[in-house]
Coordinates of N, CA and C in Angstrom, one line a residue:
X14 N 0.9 -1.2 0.0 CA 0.0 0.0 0.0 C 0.9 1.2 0.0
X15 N 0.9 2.2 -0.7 CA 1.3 3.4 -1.4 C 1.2 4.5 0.6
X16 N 1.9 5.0 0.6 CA 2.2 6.4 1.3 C 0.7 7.3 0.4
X17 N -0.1 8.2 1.6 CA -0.7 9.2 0.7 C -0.2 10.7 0.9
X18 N 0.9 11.0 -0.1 CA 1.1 12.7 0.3 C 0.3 13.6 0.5
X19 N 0.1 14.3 1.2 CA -1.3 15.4 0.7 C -0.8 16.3 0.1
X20 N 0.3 16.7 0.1 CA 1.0 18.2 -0.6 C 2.5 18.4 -0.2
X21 N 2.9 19.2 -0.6 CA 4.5 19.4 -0.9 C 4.4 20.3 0.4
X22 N 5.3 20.4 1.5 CA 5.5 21.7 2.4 C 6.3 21.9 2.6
X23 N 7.3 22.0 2.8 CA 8.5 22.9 2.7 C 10.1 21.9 2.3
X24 N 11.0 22.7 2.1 CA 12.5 22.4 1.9 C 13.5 22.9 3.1
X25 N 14.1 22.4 3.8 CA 15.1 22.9 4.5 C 16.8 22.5 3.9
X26 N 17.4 24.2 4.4 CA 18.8 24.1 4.0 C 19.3 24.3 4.8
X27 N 21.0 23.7 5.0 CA 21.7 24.6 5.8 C 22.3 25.4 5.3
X28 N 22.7 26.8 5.7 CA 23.3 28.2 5.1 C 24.4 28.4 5.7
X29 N 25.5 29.0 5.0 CA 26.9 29.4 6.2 C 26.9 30.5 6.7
X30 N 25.6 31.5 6.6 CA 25.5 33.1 6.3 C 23.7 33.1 6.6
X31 N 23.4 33.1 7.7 CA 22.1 33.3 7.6 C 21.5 34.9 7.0
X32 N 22.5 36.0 7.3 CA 22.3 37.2 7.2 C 22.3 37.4 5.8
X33 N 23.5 36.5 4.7 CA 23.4 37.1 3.9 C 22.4 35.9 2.8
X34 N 21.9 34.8 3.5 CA 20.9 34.5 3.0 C 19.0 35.0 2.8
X35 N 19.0 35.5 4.3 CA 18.3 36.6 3.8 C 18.1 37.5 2.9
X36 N 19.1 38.0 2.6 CA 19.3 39.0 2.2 C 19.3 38.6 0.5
X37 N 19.9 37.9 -0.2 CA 19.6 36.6 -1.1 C 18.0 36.7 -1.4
X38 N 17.5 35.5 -0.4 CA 15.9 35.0 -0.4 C 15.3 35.9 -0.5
X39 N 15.4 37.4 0.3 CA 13.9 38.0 1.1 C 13.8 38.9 -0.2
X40 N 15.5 39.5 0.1 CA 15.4 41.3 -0.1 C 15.3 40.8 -1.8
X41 N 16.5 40.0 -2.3 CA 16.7 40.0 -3.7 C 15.7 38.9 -4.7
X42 N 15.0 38.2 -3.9 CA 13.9 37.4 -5.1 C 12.9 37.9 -4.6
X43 N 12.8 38.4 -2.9 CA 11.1 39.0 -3.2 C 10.3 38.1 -2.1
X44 N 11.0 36.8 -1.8 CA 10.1 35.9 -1.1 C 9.7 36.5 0.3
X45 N 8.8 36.5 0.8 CA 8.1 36.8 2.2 C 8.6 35.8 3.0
X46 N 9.5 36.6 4.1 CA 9.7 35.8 5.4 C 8.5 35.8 6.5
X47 N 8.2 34.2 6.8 CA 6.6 34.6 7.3 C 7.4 33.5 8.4
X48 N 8.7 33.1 9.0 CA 8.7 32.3 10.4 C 10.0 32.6 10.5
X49 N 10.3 32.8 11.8 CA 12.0 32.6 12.2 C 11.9 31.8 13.9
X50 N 12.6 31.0 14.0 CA 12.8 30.0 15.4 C 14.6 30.0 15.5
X51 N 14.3 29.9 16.4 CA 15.9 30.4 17.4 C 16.2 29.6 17.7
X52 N 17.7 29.4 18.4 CA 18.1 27.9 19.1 C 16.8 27.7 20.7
X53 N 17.0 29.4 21.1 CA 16.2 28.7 22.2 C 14.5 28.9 22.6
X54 N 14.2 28.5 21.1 CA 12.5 28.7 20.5 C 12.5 26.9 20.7
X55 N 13.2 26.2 20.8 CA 13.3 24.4 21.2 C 13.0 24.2 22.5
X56 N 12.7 23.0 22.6 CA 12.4 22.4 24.1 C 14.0 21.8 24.6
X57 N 14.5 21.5 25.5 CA 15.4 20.8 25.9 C 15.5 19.3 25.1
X58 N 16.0 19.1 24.4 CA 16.9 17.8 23.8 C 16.2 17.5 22.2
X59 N 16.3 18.5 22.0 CA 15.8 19.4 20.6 C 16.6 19.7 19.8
X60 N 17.2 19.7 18.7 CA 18.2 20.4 17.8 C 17.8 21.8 18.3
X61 N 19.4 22.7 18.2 CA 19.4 24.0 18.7 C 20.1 24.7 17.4
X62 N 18.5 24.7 16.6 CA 18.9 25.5 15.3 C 18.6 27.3 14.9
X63 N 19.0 27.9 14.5 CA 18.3 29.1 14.1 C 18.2 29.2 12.5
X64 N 16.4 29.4 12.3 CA 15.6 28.7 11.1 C 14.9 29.8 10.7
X65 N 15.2 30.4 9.1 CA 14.2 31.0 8.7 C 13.4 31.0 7.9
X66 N 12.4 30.7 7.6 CA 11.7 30.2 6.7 C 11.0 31.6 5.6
X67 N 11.0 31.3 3.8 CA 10.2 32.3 3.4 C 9.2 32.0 2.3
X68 N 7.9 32.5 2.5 CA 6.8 31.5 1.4 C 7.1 32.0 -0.3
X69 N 7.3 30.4 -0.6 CA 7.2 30.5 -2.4 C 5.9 30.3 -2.8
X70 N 5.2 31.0 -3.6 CA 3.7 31.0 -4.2 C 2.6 31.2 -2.8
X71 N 1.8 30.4 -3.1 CA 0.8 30.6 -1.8 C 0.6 29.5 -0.5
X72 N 1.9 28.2 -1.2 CA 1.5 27.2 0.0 C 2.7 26.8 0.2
X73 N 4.2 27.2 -0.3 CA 5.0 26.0 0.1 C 6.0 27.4 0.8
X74 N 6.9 26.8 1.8 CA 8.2 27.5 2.7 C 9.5 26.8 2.5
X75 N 10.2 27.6 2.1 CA 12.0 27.5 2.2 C 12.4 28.0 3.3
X76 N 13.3 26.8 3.9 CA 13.6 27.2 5.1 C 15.1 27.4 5.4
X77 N 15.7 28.1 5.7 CA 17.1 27.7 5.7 C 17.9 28.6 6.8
X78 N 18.7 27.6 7.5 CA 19.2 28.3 9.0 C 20.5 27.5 9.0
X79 N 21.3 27.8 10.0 CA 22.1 27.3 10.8 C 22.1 26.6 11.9
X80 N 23.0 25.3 11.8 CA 22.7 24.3 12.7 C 21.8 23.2 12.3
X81 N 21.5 23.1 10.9 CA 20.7 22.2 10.3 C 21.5 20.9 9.9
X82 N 22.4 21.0 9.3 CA 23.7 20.2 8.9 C 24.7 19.9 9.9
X83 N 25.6 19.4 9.7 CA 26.9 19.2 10.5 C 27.9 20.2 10.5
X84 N 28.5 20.6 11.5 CA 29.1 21.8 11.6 C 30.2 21.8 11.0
X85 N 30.9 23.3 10.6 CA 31.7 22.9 9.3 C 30.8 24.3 8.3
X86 N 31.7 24.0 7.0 CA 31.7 24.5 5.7 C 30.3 23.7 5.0
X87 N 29.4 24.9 4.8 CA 27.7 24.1 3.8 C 28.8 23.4 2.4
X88 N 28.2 22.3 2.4 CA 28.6 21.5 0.7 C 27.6 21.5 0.0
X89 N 27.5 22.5 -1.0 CA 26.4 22.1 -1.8 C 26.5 21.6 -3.0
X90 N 27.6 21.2 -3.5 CA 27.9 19.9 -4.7 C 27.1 19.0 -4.7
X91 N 26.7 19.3 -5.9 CA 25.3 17.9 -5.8 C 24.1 18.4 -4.8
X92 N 24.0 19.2 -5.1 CA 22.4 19.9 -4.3 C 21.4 20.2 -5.0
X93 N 20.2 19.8 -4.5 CA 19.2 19.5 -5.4 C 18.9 21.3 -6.3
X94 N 18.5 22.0 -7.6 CA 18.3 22.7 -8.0 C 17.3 23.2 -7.8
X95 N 17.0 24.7 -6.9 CA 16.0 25.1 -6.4 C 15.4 26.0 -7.8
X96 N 14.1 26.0 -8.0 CA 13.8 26.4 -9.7 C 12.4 27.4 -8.8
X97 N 12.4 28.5 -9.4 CA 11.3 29.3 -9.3 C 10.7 30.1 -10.2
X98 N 9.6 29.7 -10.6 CA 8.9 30.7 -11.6 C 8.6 32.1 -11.6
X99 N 9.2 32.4 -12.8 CA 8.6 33.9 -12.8 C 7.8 34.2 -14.1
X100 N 7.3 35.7 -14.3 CA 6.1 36.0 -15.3 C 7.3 36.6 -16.5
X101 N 8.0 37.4 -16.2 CA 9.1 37.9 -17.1 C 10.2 37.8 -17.2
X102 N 11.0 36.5 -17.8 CA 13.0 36.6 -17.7 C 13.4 37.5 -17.9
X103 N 13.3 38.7 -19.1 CA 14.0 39.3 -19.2 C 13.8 41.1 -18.2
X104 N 12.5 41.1 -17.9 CA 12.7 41.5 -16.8 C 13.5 41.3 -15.4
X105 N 13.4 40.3 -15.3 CA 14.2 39.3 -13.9 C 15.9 39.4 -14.2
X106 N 15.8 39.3 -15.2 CA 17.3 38.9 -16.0 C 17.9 40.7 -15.7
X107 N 17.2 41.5 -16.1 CA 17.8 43.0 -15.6 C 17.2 43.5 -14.4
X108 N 16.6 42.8 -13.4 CA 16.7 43.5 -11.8 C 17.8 42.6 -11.2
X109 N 18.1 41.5 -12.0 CA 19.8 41.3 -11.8 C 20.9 41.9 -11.3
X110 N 20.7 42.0 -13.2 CA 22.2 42.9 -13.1 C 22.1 43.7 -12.4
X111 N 21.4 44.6 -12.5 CA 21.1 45.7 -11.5 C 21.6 46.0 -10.2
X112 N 20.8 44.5 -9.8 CA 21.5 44.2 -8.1 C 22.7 43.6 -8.2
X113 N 23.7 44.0 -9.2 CA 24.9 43.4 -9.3 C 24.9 41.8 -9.3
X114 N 24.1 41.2 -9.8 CA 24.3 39.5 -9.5 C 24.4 39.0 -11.2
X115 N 25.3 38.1 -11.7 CA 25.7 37.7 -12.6 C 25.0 36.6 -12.9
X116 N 24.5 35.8 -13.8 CA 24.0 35.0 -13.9 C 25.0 33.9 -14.7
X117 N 24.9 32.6 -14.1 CA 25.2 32.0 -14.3 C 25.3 31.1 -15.7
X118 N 23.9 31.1 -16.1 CA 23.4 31.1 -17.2 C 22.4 32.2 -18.0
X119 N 22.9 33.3 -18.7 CA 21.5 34.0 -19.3 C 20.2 33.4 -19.6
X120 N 19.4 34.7 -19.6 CA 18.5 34.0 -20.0 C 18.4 32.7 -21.9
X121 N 17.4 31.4 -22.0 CA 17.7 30.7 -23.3 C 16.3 30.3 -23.2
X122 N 16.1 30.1 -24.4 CA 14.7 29.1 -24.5 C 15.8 27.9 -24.6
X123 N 14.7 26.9 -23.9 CA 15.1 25.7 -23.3 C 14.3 24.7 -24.6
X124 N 12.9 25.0 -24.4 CA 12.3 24.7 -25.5 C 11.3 25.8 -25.7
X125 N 10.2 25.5 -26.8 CA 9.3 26.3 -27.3 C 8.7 27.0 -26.0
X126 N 8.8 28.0 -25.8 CA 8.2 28.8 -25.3 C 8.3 29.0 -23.9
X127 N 9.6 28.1 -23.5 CA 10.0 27.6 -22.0 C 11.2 28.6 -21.6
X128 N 11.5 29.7 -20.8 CA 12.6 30.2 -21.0 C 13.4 30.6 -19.7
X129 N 14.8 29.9 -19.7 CA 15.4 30.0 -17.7 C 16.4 30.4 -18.0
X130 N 17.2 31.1 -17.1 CA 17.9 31.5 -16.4 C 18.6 31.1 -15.0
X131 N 19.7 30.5 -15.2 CA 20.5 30.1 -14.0 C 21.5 31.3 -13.0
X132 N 21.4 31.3 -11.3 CA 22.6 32.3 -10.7 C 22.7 31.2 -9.7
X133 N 23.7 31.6 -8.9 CA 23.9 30.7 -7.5 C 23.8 31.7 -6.5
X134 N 23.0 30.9 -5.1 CA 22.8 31.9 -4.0 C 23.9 31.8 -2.7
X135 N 24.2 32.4 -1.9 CA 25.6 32.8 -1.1 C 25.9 31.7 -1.2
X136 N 25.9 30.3 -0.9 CA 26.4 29.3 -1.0 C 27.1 28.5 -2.3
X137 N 26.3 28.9 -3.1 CA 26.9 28.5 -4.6 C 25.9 27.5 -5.0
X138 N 24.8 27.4 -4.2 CA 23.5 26.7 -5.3 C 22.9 27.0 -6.0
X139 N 22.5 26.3 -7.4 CA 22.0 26.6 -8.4 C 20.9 26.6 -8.2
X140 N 20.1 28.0 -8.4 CA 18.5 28.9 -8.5 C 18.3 28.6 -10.1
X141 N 17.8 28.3 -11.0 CA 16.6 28.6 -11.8 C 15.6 29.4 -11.6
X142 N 15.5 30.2 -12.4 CA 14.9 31.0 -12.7 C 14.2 30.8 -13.6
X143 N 12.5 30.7 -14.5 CA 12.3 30.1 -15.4 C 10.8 30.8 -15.6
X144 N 10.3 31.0 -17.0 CA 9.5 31.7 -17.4 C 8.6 30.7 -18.1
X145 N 7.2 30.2 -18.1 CA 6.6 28.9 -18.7 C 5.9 29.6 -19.7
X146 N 5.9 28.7 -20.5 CA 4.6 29.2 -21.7 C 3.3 29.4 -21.1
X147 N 2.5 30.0 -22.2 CA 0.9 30.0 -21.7 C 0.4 30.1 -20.5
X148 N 0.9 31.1 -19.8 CA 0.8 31.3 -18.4 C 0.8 30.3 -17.2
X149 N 1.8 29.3 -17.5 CA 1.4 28.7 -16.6 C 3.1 29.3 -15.5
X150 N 2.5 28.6 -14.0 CA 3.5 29.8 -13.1 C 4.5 28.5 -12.6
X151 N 4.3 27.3 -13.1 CA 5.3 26.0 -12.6 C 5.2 25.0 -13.3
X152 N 6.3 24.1 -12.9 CA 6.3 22.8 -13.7 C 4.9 22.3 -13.6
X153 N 4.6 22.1 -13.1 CA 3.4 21.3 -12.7 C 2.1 21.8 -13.5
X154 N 1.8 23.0 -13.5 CA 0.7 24.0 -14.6 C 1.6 23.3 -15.8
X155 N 2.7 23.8 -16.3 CA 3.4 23.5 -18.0 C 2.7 22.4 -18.3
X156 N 3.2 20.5 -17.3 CA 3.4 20.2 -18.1 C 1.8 19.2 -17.8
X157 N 1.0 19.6 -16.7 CA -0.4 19.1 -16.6 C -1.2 20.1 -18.1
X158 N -0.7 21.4 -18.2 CA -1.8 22.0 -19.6 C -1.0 21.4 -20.9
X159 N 0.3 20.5 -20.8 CA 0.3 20.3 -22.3 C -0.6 18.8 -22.5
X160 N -1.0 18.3 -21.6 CA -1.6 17.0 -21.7 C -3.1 17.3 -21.7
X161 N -3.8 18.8 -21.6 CA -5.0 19.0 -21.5 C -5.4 19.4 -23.1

């Protein structure tokens, strides 16, 4: 018998720089910080982490703090590709540069009418950036309306 997920809720990272992950997450993509928990927001024999979480779209949270990982240098070689949709790349593509941030990859059509943009955030993980055809705002709209 199958596991029943009900929905996707959040991702956690560990950061080496909470301040300037913020700063990353909130100030420079825009996401709304809507939780922060402290080492001593825990009960006694609790991980003693400090966690900030910020909402993507209208239901899921990125969370990313210190003290999540093993202490030390974050490794994010081979970390999963965090991808977020937006309405305009080449708008996005120049509040960029703007904000001094280089992209990794310019903006490309990927395919017809699909178009991303790669940067890495304080740690050196790979963000996607990505603009879908026919309004849709994620993988999941794209590739459920091409089968409709």
């Amino acid at each position: 018998m199958a596991i029943e997920i009900e929905n996707f809720s959040h991702v956690a990272m560990q950061v080496s720089n909470l301040d300037e992950s913020i700063a990353f997450y909130r100030d420079l993509l825009g996401l709304e910080m809507i939780m922060e928990t402290r080492p001593e927001d825990f009960p006694e024999g609790a991980p003693r982490v400090h966690v900030v979480g910020c909402l993507v779209g209208t239901n899921v949270v990125i969370e990313f703090g210190v003290g999540l990982g093993p202490p030390g240098p974050v490794k994010t070689e081979g970390s999963p590709v965090l991808a977020f949709g937006v309405r305009d790349i080449e708008e996005t593509h120049q509040a960029l540069l703007e904000a001094g941030v280089k992209p990794t990859m310019p903006p490309r059509e990927m395919m017809p009418g699909l178009f991303m943009l790669f940067i890495q955030d304080p740690d050196g993980r790979t963000i996607e950036l990505a603009q879908f055809p026919d309004g849709a705002l994620n993988n999941a709209e794209y590739n459920l309306g091409k089968k409709a």
